Coordinates of C-alpha atoms and ligand atoms in Angstrom, one line a residue:
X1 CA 11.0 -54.9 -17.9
X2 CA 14.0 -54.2 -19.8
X3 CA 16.7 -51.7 -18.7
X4 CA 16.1 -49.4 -21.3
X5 CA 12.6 -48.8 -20.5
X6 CA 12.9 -48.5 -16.9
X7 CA 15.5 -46.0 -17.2
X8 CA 13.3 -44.2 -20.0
X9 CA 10.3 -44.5 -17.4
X10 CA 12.7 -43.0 -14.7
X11 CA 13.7 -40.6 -16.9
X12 CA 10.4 -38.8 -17.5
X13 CA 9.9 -39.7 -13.8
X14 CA 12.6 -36.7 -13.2
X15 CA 11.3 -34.7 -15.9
X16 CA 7.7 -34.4 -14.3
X17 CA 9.2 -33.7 -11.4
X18 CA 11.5 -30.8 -12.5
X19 CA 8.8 -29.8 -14.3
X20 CA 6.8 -28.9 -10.9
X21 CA 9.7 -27.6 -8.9
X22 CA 10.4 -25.7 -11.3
X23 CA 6.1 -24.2 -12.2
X24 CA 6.4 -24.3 -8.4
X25 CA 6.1 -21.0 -6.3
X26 CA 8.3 -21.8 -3.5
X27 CA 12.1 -20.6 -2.8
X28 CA 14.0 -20.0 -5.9
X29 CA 17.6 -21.2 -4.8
X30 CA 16.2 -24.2 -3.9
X31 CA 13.9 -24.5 -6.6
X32 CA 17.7 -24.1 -8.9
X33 CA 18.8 -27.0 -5.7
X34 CA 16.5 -29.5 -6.1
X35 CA 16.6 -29.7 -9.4
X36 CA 19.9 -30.0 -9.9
X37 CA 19.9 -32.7 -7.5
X38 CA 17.5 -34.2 -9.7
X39 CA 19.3 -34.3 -12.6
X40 CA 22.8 -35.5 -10.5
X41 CA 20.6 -38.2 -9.1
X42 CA 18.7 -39.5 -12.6
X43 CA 22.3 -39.9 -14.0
X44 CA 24.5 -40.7 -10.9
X45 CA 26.5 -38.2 -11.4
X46 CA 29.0 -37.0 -8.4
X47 CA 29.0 -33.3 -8.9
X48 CA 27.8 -30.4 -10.1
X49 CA 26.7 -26.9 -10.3
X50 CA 24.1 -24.4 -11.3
X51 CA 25.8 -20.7 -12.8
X52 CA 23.5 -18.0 -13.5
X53 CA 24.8 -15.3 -15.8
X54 CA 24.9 -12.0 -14.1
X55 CA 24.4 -9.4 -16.6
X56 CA 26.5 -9.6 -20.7
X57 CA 29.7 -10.4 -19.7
X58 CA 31.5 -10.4 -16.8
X59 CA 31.5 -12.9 -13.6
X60 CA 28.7 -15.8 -12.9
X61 CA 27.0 -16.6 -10.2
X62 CA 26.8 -20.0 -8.5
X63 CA 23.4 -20.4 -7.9
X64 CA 23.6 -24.1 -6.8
X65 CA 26.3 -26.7 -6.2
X66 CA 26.7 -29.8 -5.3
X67 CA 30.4 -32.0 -4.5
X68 CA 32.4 -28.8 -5.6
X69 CA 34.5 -26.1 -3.5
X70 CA 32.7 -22.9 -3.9
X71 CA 36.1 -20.6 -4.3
X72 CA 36.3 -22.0 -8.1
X73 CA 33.2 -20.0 -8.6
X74 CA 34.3 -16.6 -8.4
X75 CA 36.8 -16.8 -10.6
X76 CA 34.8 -18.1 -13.4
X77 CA 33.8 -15.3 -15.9
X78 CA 31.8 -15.7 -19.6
X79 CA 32.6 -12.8 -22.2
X80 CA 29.5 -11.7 -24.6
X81 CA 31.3 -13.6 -27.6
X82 CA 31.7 -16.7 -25.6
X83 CA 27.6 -16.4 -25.5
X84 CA 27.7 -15.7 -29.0
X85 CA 29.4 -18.5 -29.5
X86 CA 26.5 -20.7 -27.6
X87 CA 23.8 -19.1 -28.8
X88 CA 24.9 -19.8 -32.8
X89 CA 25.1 -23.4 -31.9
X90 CA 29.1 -23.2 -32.9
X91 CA 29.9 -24.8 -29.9
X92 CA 26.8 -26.6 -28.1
X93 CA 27.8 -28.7 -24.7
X94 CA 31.3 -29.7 -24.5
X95 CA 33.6 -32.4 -22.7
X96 CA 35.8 -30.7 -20.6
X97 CA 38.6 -33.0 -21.6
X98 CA 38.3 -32.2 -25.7
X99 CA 41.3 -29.9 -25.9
X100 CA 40.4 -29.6 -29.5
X101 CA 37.2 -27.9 -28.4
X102 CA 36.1 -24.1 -30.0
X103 CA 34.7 -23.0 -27.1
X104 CA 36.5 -20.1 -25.7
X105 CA 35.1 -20.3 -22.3
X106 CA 35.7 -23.9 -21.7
X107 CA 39.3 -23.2 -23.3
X108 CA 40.1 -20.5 -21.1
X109 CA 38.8 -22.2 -17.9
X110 CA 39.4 -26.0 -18.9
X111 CA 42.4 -26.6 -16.2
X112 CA 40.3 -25.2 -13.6
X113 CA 37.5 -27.5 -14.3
X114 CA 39.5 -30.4 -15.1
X115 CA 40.8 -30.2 -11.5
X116 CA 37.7 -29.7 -10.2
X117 CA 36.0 -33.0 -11.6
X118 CA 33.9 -31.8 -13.6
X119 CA 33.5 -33.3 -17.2
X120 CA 30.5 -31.6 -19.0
X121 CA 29.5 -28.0 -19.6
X122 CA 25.9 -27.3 -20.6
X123 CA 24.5 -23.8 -21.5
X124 CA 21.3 -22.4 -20.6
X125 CA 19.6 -21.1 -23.4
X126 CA 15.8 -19.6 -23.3
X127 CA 14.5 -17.1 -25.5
X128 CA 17.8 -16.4 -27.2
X129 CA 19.7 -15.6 -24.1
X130 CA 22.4 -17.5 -22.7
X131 CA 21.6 -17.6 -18.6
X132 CA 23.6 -19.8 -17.5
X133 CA 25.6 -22.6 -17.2
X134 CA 25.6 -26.0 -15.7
X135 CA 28.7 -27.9 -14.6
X136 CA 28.5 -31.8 -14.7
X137 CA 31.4 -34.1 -13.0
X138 CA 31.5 -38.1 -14.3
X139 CA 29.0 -40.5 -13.2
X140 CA 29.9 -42.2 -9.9
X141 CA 30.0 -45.9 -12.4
X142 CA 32.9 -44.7 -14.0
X143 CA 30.6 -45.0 -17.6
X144 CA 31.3 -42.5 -20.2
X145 CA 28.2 -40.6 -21.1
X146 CA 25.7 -41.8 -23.6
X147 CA 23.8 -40.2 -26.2
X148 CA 20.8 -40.8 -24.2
X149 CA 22.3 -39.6 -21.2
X150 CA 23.2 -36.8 -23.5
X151 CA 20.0 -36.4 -24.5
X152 CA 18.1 -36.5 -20.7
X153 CA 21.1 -34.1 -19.5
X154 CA 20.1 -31.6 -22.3
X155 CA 15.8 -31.7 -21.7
X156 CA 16.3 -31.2 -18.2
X157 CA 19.3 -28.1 -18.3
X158 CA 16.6 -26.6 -20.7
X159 CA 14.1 -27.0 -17.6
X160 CA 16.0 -25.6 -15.4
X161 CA 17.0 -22.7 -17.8
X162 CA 13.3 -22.0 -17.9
X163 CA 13.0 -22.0 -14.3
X164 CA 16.1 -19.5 -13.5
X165 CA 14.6 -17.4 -16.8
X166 CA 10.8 -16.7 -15.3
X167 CA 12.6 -16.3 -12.1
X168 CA 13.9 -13.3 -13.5
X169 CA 10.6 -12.0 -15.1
X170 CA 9.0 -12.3 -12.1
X171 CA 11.7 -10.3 -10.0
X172 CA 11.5 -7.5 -13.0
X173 CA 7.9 -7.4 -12.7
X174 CA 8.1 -7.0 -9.0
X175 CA 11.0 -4.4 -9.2
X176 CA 8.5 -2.6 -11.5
X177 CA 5.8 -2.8 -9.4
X178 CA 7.8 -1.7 -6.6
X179 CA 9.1 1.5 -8.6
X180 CA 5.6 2.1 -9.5
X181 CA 4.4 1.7 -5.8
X182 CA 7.5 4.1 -4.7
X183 CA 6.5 6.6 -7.5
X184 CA 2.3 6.4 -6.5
X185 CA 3.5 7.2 -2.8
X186 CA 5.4 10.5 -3.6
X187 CA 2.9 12.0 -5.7
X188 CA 0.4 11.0 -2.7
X189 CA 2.7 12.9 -0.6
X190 CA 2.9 16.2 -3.0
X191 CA -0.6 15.8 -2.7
X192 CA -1.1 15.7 1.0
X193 CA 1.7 18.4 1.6
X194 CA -0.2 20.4 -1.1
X195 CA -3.7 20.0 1.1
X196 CA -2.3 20.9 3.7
X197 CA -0.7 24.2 2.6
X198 CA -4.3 24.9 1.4
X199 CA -5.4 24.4 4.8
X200 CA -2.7 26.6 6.3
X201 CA -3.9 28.8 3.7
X202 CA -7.6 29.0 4.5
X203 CA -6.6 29.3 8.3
X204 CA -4.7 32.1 7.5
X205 CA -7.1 34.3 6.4
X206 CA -9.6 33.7 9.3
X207 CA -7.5 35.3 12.2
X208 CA -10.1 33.6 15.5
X209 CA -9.5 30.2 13.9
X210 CA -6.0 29.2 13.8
X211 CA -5.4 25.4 13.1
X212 CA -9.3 25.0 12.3
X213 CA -8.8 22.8 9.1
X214 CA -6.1 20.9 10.7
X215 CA -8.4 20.3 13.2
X216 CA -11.3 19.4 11.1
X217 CA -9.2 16.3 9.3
X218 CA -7.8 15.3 12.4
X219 CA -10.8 14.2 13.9
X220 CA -12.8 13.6 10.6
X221 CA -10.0 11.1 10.4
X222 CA -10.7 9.5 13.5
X223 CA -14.6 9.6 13.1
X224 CA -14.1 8.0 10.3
X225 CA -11.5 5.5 11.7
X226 CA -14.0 4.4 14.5
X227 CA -17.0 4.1 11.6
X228 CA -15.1 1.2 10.4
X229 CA -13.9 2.9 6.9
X230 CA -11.2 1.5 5.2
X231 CA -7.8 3.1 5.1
X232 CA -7.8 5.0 2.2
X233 CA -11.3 5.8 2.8
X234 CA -9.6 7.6 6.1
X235 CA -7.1 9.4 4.3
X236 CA -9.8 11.1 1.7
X237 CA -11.9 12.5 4.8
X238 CA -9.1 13.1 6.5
X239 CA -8.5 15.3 3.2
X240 CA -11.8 16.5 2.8
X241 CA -11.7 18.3 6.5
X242 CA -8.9 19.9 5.5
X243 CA -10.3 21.3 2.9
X244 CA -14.0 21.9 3.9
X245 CA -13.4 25.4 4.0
X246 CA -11.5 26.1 0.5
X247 CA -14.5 28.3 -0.5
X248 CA -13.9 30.8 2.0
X249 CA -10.9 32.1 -0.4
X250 CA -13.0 33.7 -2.3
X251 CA -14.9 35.5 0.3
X252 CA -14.1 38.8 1.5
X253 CA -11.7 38.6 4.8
X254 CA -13.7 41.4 6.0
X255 CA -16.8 39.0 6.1
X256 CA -14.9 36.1 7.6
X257 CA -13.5 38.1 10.8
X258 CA -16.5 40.2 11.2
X259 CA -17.9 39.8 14.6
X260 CA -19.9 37.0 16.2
X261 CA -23.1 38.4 14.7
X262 CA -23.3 39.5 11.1
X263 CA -26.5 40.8 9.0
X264 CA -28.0 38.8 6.8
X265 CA -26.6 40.3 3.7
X266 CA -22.9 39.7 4.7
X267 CA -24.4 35.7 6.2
X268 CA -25.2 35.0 3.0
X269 CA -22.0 36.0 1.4
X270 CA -20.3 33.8 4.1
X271 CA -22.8 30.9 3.1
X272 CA -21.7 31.0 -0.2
X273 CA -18.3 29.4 1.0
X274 CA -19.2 25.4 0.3
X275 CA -20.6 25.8 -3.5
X276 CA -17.6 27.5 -3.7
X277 CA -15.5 24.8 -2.2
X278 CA -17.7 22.6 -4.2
X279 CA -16.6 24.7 -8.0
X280 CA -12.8 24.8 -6.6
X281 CA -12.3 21.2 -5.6
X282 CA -14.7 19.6 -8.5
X283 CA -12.3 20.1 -11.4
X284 CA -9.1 19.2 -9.9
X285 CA -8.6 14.7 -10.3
X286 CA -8.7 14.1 -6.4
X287 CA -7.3 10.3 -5.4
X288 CA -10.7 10.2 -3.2
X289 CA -14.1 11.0 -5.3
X290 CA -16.1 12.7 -2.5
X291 CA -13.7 15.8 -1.3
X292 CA -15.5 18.3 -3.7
X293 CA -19.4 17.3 -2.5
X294 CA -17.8 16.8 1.2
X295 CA -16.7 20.2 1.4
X296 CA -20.4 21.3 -0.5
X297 CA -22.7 20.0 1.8
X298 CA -20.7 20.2 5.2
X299 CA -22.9 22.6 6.5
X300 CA -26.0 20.5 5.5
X301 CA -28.4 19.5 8.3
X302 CA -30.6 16.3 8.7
X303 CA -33.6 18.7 9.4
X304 CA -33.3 20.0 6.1
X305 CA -32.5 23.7 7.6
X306 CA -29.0 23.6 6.4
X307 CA -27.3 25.3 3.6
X308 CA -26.5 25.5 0.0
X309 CA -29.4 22.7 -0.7
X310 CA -31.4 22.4 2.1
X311 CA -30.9 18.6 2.2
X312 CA -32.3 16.2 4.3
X313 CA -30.2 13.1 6.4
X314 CA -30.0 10.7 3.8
X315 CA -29.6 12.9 0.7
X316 CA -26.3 14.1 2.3
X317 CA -23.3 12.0 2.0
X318 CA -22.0 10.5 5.1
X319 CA -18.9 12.0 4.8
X320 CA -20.0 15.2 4.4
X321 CA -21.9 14.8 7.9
X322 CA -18.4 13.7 9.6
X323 CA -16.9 16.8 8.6
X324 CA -19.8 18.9 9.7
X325 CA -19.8 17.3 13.3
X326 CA -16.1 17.4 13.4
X327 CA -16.2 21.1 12.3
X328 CA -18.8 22.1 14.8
X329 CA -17.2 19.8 17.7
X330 CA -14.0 22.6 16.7
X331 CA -15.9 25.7 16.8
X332 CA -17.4 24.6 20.3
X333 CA -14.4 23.8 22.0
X334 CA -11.7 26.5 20.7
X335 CA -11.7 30.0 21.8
X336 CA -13.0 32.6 19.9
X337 CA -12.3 36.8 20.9
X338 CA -15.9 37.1 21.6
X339 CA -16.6 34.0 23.6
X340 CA -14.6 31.2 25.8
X341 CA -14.7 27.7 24.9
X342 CA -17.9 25.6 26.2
X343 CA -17.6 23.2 28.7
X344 CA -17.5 20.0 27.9
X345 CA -20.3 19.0 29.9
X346 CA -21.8 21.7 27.6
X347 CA -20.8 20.6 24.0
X348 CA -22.1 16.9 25.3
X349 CA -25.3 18.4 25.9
X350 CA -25.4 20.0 22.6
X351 CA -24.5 16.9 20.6
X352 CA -27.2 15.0 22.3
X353 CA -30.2 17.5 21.9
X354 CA -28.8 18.3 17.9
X355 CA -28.3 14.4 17.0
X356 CA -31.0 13.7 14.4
X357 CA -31.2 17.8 13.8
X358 CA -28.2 18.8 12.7
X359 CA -26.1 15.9 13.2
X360 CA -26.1 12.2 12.5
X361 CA -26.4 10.3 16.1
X362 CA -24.3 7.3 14.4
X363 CA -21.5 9.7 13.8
X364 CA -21.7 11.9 17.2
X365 CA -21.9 8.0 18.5
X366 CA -18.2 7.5 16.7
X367 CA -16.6 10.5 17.9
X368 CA -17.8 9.6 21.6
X369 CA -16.5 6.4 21.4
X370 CA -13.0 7.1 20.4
X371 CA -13.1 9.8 23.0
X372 CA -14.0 7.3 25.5
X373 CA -11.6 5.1 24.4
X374 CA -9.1 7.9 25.0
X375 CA -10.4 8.9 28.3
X376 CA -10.2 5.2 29.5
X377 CA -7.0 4.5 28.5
X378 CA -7.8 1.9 26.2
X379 CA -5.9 3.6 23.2
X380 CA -2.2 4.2 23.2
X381 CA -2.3 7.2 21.3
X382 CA -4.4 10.6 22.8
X383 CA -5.0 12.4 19.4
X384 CA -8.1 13.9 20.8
X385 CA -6.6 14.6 24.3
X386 CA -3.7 16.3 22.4
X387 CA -5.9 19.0 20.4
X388 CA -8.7 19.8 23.0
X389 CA -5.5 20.2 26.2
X390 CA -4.9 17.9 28.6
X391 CA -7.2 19.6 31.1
X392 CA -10.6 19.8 29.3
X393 CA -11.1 15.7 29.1
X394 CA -10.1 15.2 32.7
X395 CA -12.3 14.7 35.6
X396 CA -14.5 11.5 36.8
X397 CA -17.4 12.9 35.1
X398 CA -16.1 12.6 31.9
X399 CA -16.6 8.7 30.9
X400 CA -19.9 8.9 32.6
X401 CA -21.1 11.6 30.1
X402 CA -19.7 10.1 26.8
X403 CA -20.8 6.7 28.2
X404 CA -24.4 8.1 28.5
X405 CA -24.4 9.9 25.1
X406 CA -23.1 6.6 23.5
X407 CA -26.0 4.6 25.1
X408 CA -28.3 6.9 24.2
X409 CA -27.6 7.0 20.7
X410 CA -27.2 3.9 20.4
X411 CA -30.8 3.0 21.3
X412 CA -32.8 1.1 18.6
X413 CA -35.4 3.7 19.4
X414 CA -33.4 7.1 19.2
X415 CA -34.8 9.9 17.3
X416 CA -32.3 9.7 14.9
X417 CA -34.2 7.1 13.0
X418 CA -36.0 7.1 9.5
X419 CA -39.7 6.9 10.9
X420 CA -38.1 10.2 13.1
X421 CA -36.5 11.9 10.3
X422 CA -39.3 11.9 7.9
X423 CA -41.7 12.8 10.6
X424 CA -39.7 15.7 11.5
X425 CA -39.5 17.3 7.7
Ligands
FE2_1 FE1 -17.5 25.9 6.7

């Protein structure tokens, strides 16, 4: 084979293989490394070096180098009419040692490199921006440069100019993203902090239940958590409990701190608080789609005896029935001026015998489980334990009765099943 065609063939050799450092998604610095090392090694070159423009003007970067001292590097600087000066193709590469040269860079700098070995200076041009510059020294024969050589040098510097150039896209693009992320993440924020002054403000007006709606997303939260939802699913119940109760601004405070029993005439002005919640919550573009029907149906039943629709277990929305345990699990086990707290023994009872009534057995099933899990130890945190007071969990009996109500539930046969459901309605 003669010379000329093996070099040729080793030539496009390199090429391809710049070509998939470079389309490659691995580090970028060594990306610029390896394929400078490619180009020193196709033309046995000694040294070299990789400079990436910074910004218009001002100092470059070494990016890469290769049998060079890396203190001539931050002196070397490139003005915006040196660019120019590229990018019109009045000065294209340039020996270093051509003092009759145009180019203003190489003119200002040309000692520096001289001493430095290095005998060819090669802009980066892609999409008519200068960004960079590579720095060539002699070829380890001795041999002056060819026009081949000239013309390999130039095809790969473009390569590598394309390389160092979608670099740069990319890191915009993910500097965009990142803004954008940054940007999504505060308005989620004003959003929370906004729910939750609506929950402080729903609280408010009922004087016997301080802290409900808090309450209410906290362990919707972790229902929902233990049900296997997905994170931002957890966030939106968490959201909806705190909001379940919106519709009780527009009923009378009277009503809403009347005593335990009220006539029917003031009930039904109380019951009007979820459509309310429902016409409050509907218009306003909420990051989770269920809040408004949550908060419309969390005082549905699976019997079909609850309220504004009278629907029936699967009609109503799981989250909906999350918040509705969760907000009945709170009204049990706070105190109230009429009444003390139930026991727990108590409340367990009362989510056994109501599972399949009023409440669904898979999520009373949940809830028991992350207690458990609290009660054993298993979790680090004691979110539950926190709310209800370290007292009212305590006591051997306690992981005996959730364990129970768990097994229970968890039958295959347990009423609350379809067959059961439908035969109850
Ligand atoms: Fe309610």
């Amino acid at each position: 084979m003669e010379l000329s065609t093996q070099k040729l063939i080793h030539t496009f050799g390199a090429l391809a293989d710049l070509g998939q450092e470079i389309v490659g998604n691995g580090d970028f610095t060594e990306m610029v490394r390896t394929s400078m090392h490619l180009l020193l090694g196709t033309l046995a070159l000694r040294r070299g070096a990789v400079i990436e423009c910074s910004g218009p003007s001002g100092p470059l970067k070494c990016v890469a180098v290769w049998g060079l001292g890396d203190q001539m590097f931050s002196s070397l600087e490139i003005e915006e009419a040196e660019k120019q000066a590229f990018l019109s193709g009045e000065v294209a590469e340039s020996l270093v040692k051509n003092s009759c040269s145009t180019n203003g860079f190489l003119n200002r700098h040309r000692d520096k490199l001289a001493a430095e070995g290095i005998e060819l200076v090669f802009p980066m041009i892609v999409r008519g921006e200068v960004t960079g510059l590579v720095l060539l020294g002699g070829k380890a024969s001795g041999e002056e440069f060819s026009n081949d050589d000239f013309e390999t040098i130039r095809a790969m510097v473009r390569h590598i100019g394309v390389g160092i150039h979608t670099h740069r896209l990319i890191e915009q693009v993910a500097q965009r993203a990142e803004e954008n992320r940054r940007v999504y993440d505060e308005l989620r924020a004003i959003y929370r902090d906004t729910v939750r002054a609506f929950a402080a403000a729903i609280d408010i007006k009922d004087k016997y239940t301080q802290g409900h709606s808090e309450r209410v997303g906290k362990y919707s939260e972790i229902i929902a958590r233990e049900m296997g939802w997905s994170e931002e699913e957890v966030e939106g119940i968490q959201i909806a409990g705190y909001l379940h109760d919106i519709g009780k601004l527009i009923v009378d405070r009277d009503i809403i701190n009347a005593p335990y029993n009220i006539d029917a005439k003031l009930s039904s002005e109380l019951n009007r608080h979820p459509a309310a919640g429902y016409e409050i919550l509907a218009p306003i573009r909420h990051p989770y789609a269920d809040i408004p029907l949550t908060a419309k149906y969390h005082h549905e039943r699976l019997d079909g005896r609850g309220y504004p629709d009278g629907l029936t277990d699967e009609q109503i929305p799981l989250g909906a029935k999350i918040v509705s345990l969760a907000d009945s699990f709170d009204a049990m086990t706070t105190d109230r001026p009429y009444r003390r707290r139930r026991s727990f023994e108590d409340v367990v009872r009362d989510l056994r015998e109501n599972s399949g009534k009023q409440f669904d057995g898979k999520v009373v099933a949940a809830f028991a489980r992350a207690m458990l899990k609290e009660v054993k130890g298993e979790t680090k945190e004691r979110r539950i334990t926190k709310v209800l007071g370290k007292s009212y969990l305590e006591g051997e009996h306690v992981p005996t009765l959730l364990s129970d109500l768990i097994a229970d539930l968890e039958k295959p046969n347990h009423k609350d099943t379809k067959s059961q459901t439908v035969k109850m309605n």
